Amino acid sequence: MIPARVAVPVAVLIVLAAALAAWFLTRGGPVRPATFRGEPTSAMYAAIDSRQSDAAPLTTEEVFPPATAKLGELTRGAAEQLDDCADALAGPEAAGCSQALRATYTGPAVNGQFVIFNLPDGRAADALVSALGKEGFLEQAVAFDTARSWAQARALGHYVTVSWVGPAAEGARVDLTQSQVALDTLARVVQSRVLKAI
């Protein structure tokens, strides 16, 4: 039988261990959007299904030109090319990824980020979209309420674009539709690559 003076500290340790485990399970891992939509590539992007047919690297000027400094109510903050694609990811792997370009946007009620990954082919792009739908997600580069956030990942030939938006204020209930659509217009850069490859 455990003496009372020992049983109390043991009980406290058990409660603390359970609380710590719960924190790691709910808060310690990568954050994910509350709503996620993923799309595989399609025949529309067959001309750039491989990096071999679209070899020129993307540039920040190409993906984030001056005209995209403001998208609706969103204003661009940082725009960068990451040295390692893994720096943009929190869990998933992007096999063969050669580039990740990212920009953050802020607004009065909504903040968000857009990332484009340069993968070797459409199969690798589809695999990344699939992984984003179930394990980890992106590194969050701008503050917003992830518990109420929306994200869309699309494989477009050998590219993957991800637009992710959420309320700027924790717990705020705001319509994210227009901001999500505005950020997703940045994926048009891929259409210009298709036209060049045809």
GROMACS .gro file of C-alpha atoms in nm:
model
  198
    1MET     CA    1   0.000   0.000   0.000
    2ILE     CA    2   0.134   0.346  -0.099
    3PRO     CA    3   0.160   0.594   0.192
    4ALA     CA    4  -0.069   0.899   0.158
    5ARG     CA    5   0.225   1.142   0.147
    6VAL     CA    6   0.364   0.954  -0.157
    7ALA     CA    7   0.029   0.890  -0.328
    8VAL     CA    8  -0.053   1.262  -0.365
    9PRO     CA    9   0.269   1.354  -0.552
   10VAL     CA   10   0.232   1.043  -0.770
   11ALA     CA   11  -0.125   1.143  -0.858
   12VAL     CA   12  -0.006   1.496  -0.943
   13LEU     CA   13   0.265   1.355  -1.170
   14ILE     CA   14   0.011   1.134  -1.348
   15VAL     CA   15  -0.220   1.432  -1.407
   16LEU     CA   16   0.072   1.644  -1.534
   17ALA     CA   17   0.188   1.366  -1.766
   18ALA     CA   18  -0.165   1.328  -1.907
   19ALA     CA   19  -0.194   1.706  -1.959
   20LEU     CA   20   0.145   1.718  -2.134
   21ALA     CA   21   0.049   1.428  -2.360
   22ALA     CA   22  -0.279   1.600  -2.448
   23TRP     CA   23  -0.093   1.923  -2.528
   24PHE     CA   24   0.144   1.743  -2.764
   25LEU     CA   25  -0.145   1.567  -2.935
   26THR     CA   26  -0.355   1.879  -2.982
   27ARG     CA   27  -0.111   2.171  -2.991
   28GLY     CA   28   0.238   2.029  -3.018
   29GLY     CA   29   0.206   1.902  -3.375
   30PRO     CA   30   0.182   2.099  -3.698
   31VAL     CA   31  -0.127   2.317  -3.731
   32ARG     CA   32  -0.379   2.228  -4.001
   33PRO     CA   33  -0.658   2.421  -4.170
   34ALA     CA   34  -1.011   2.357  -4.048
   35THR     CA   35  -1.125   2.314  -4.410
   36PHE     CA   36  -0.901   2.164  -4.678
   37ARG     CA   37  -0.960   2.101  -5.048
   38GLY     CA   38  -0.707   1.921  -5.265
   39GLU     CA   39  -0.713   1.874  -5.642
   40PRO     CA   40  -0.495   1.645  -5.857
   41THR     CA   41  -0.348   1.765  -6.184
   42SER     CA   42  -0.545   1.729  -6.507
   43ALA     CA   43  -0.500   1.700  -6.883
   44MET     CA   44  -0.518   2.079  -6.905
   45TYR     CA   45  -0.162   2.088  -6.770
   46ALA     CA   46  -0.023   1.799  -6.978
   47ALA     CA   47   0.222   2.033  -7.155
   48ILE     CA   48   0.401   2.093  -6.825
   49ASP     CA   49   0.348   1.754  -6.663
   50SER     CA   50   0.727   1.723  -6.636
   51ARG     CA   51   0.992   1.973  -6.532
   52GLN     CA   52   1.186   1.858  -6.839
   53SER     CA   53   0.933   2.038  -7.061
   54ASP     CA   54   0.931   2.346  -6.836
   55ALA     CA   55   1.287   2.372  -6.711
   56ALA     CA   56   1.324   2.745  -6.635
   57PRO     CA   57   1.305   2.808  -6.260
   58LEU     CA   58   1.030   3.030  -6.124
   59THR     CA   59   1.124   3.373  -5.989
   60THR     CA   60   0.958   3.581  -5.719
   61GLU     CA   61   0.905   3.856  -5.979
   62GLU     CA   62   0.720   3.611  -6.205
   63VAL     CA   63   0.498   3.464  -5.933
   64PHE     CA   64   0.445   3.785  -5.733
   65PRO     CA   65   0.459   4.077  -5.982
   66PRO     CA   66   0.377   4.434  -5.870
   67ALA     CA   67   0.015   4.393  -5.981
   68THR     CA   68  -0.033   4.130  -5.708
   69ALA     CA   69   0.085   4.355  -5.424
   70LYS     CA   70  -0.282   4.406  -5.340
   71LEU     CA   71  -0.544   4.135  -5.393
   72GLY     CA   72  -0.886   4.261  -5.293
   73GLU     CA   73  -0.854   4.364  -4.928
   74LEU     CA   74  -0.528   4.169  -4.887
   75THR     CA   75  -0.191   4.347  -4.901
   76ARG     CA   76   0.129   4.155  -4.965
   77GLY     CA   77   0.395   4.149  -4.697
   78ALA     CA   78   0.699   3.928  -4.753
   79ALA     CA   79   0.763   3.746  -5.083
   80GLU     CA   80   1.050   3.499  -5.084
   81GLN     CA   81   1.210   3.199  -5.243
   82LEU     CA   82   1.298   2.943  -4.978
   83ASP     CA   83   1.636   2.771  -4.997
   84ASP     CA   84   1.480   2.435  -4.912
   85CYS     CA   85   1.123   2.324  -4.993
   86ALA     CA   86   1.111   2.159  -4.651
   87ASP     CA   87   1.126   2.508  -4.495
   88ALA     CA   88   0.772   2.568  -4.625
   89LEU     CA   89   0.637   2.236  -4.496
   90ALA     CA   90   0.546   2.109  -4.151
   91GLY     CA   91   0.541   1.731  -4.187
   92PRO     CA   92   0.479   1.633  -4.551
   93GLU     CA   93   0.771   1.562  -4.782
   94ALA     CA   94   0.803   1.703  -5.132
   95ALA     CA   95   1.026   1.452  -5.311
   96GLY     CA   96   1.235   1.611  -5.584
   97CYS     CA   97   1.113   1.964  -5.509
   98SER     CA   98   1.355   2.224  -5.647
   99GLN     CA   99   1.180   2.546  -5.538
  100ALA     CA  100   0.924   2.685  -5.297
  101LEU     CA  101   0.814   3.045  -5.337
  102ARG     CA  102   0.596   3.201  -5.068
  103ALA     CA  103   0.418   3.529  -5.000
  104THR     CA  104   0.219   3.647  -4.701
  105TYR     CA  105  -0.086   3.873  -4.718
  106THR     CA  106  -0.268   4.068  -4.448
  107GLY     CA  107  -0.599   4.249  -4.440
  108PRO     CA  108  -0.839   4.415  -4.199
  109ALA     CA  109  -1.014   4.089  -4.108
  110VAL     CA  110  -0.826   3.809  -4.292
  111ASN     CA  111  -0.462   3.709  -4.327
  112GLY     CA  112  -0.317   3.441  -4.550
  113GLN     CA  113  -0.028   3.295  -4.744
  114PHE     CA  114   0.037   3.147  -5.086
  115VAL     CA  115   0.307   2.891  -5.169
  116ILE     CA  116   0.404   2.732  -5.501
  117PHE     CA  117   0.621   2.420  -5.516
  118ASN     CA  118   0.823   2.314  -5.821
  119LEU     CA  119   0.810   1.931  -5.836
  120PRO     CA  120   0.970   1.697  -6.093
  121ASP     CA  121   0.640   1.579  -6.247
  122GLY     CA  122   0.265   1.550  -6.210
  123ARG     CA  123   0.288   1.229  -6.006
  124ALA     CA  124   0.507   1.401  -5.747
  125ALA     CA  125   0.270   1.699  -5.746
  126ASP     CA  126  -0.031   1.473  -5.686
  127ALA     CA  127   0.157   1.296  -5.406
  128LEU     CA  128   0.227   1.625  -5.229
  129VAL     CA  129  -0.137   1.736  -5.254
  130SER     CA  130  -0.243   1.399  -5.112
  131ALA     CA  131   0.006   1.429  -4.825
  132LEU     CA  132  -0.112   1.782  -4.743
  133GLY     CA  133  -0.462   1.640  -4.703
  134LYS     CA  134  -0.367   1.400  -4.427
  135GLU     CA  135  -0.034   1.462  -4.252
  136GLY     CA  136   0.098   1.788  -4.117
  137PHE     CA  137   0.062   2.088  -4.344
  138LEU     CA  138   0.255   2.409  -4.417
  139GLU     CA  139   0.471   2.618  -4.190
  140GLN     CA  140   0.255   2.914  -4.094
  141ALA     CA  141   0.432   3.231  -4.209
  142VAL     CA  142   0.173   3.489  -4.100
  143ALA     CA  143  -0.056   3.497  -3.795
  144PHE     CA  144  -0.420   3.392  -3.835
  145ASP     CA  145  -0.668   3.163  -3.658
  146THR     CA  146  -0.589   2.820  -3.802
  147ALA     CA  147  -0.885   2.664  -3.618
  148ARG     CA  148  -1.116   2.859  -3.851
  149SER     CA  149  -0.890   2.864  -4.159
  150TRP     CA  150  -0.944   2.738  -4.514
  151ALA     CA  151  -0.682   2.600  -4.752
  152GLN     CA  152  -0.676   2.482  -5.110
  153ALA     CA  153  -0.392   2.280  -5.265
  154ARG     CA  154  -0.386   2.214  -5.638
  155ALA     CA  155  -0.150   2.008  -5.851
  156LEU     CA  156  -0.104   2.192  -6.181
  157GLY     CA  157   0.127   1.984  -6.398
  158HIS     CA  158   0.452   1.958  -6.204
  159TYR     CA  159   0.361   2.246  -5.971
  160VAL     CA  160   0.159   2.254  -5.649
  161THR     CA  161  -0.004   2.576  -5.533
  162VAL     CA  162  -0.144   2.623  -5.183
  163SER     CA  163  -0.356   2.918  -5.074
  164TRP     CA  164  -0.436   2.932  -4.700
  165VAL     CA  165  -0.643   3.200  -4.527
  166GLY     CA  166  -0.786   3.254  -4.181
  167PRO     CA  167  -0.939   3.521  -3.956
  168ALA     CA  168  -0.679   3.776  -3.846
  169ALA     CA  169  -0.834   3.782  -3.496
  170GLU     CA  170  -0.847   3.462  -3.290
  171GLY     CA  171  -1.201   3.326  -3.276
  172ALA     CA  172  -1.344   3.579  -3.522
  173ARG     CA  173  -1.619   3.460  -3.755
  174VAL     CA  174  -1.555   3.609  -4.098
  175ASP     CA  175  -1.632   3.507  -4.456
  176LEU     CA  176  -1.309   3.377  -4.608
  177THR     CA  177  -1.443   3.315  -4.960
  178GLN     CA  178  -1.325   3.633  -5.133
  179SER     CA  179  -0.981   3.620  -4.973
  180GLN     CA  180  -0.936   3.253  -5.067
  181VAL     CA  181  -1.034   3.323  -5.429
  182ALA     CA  182  -0.808   3.632  -5.441
  183LEU     CA  183  -0.503   3.439  -5.317
  184ASP     CA  184  -0.571   3.153  -5.555
  185THR     CA  185  -0.543   3.391  -5.853
  186LEU     CA  186  -0.167   3.378  -5.796
  187ALA     CA  187  -0.179   3.028  -5.949
  188ARG     CA  188  -0.233   3.192  -6.290
  189VAL     CA  189   0.143   3.201  -6.326
  190VAL     CA  190   0.120   2.830  -6.412
  191GLN     CA  191  -0.115   2.902  -6.703
  192SER     CA  192   0.149   3.125  -6.860
  193ARG     CA  193   0.395   2.836  -6.830
  194VAL     CA  194   0.148   2.611  -7.014
  195LEU     CA  195   0.118   2.862  -7.300
  196LYS     CA  196   0.497   2.883  -7.330
  197ALA     CA  197   0.530   2.504  -7.342
  198ILE     CA  198   0.267   2.450  -7.614
   0.00000   0.00000   0.00000
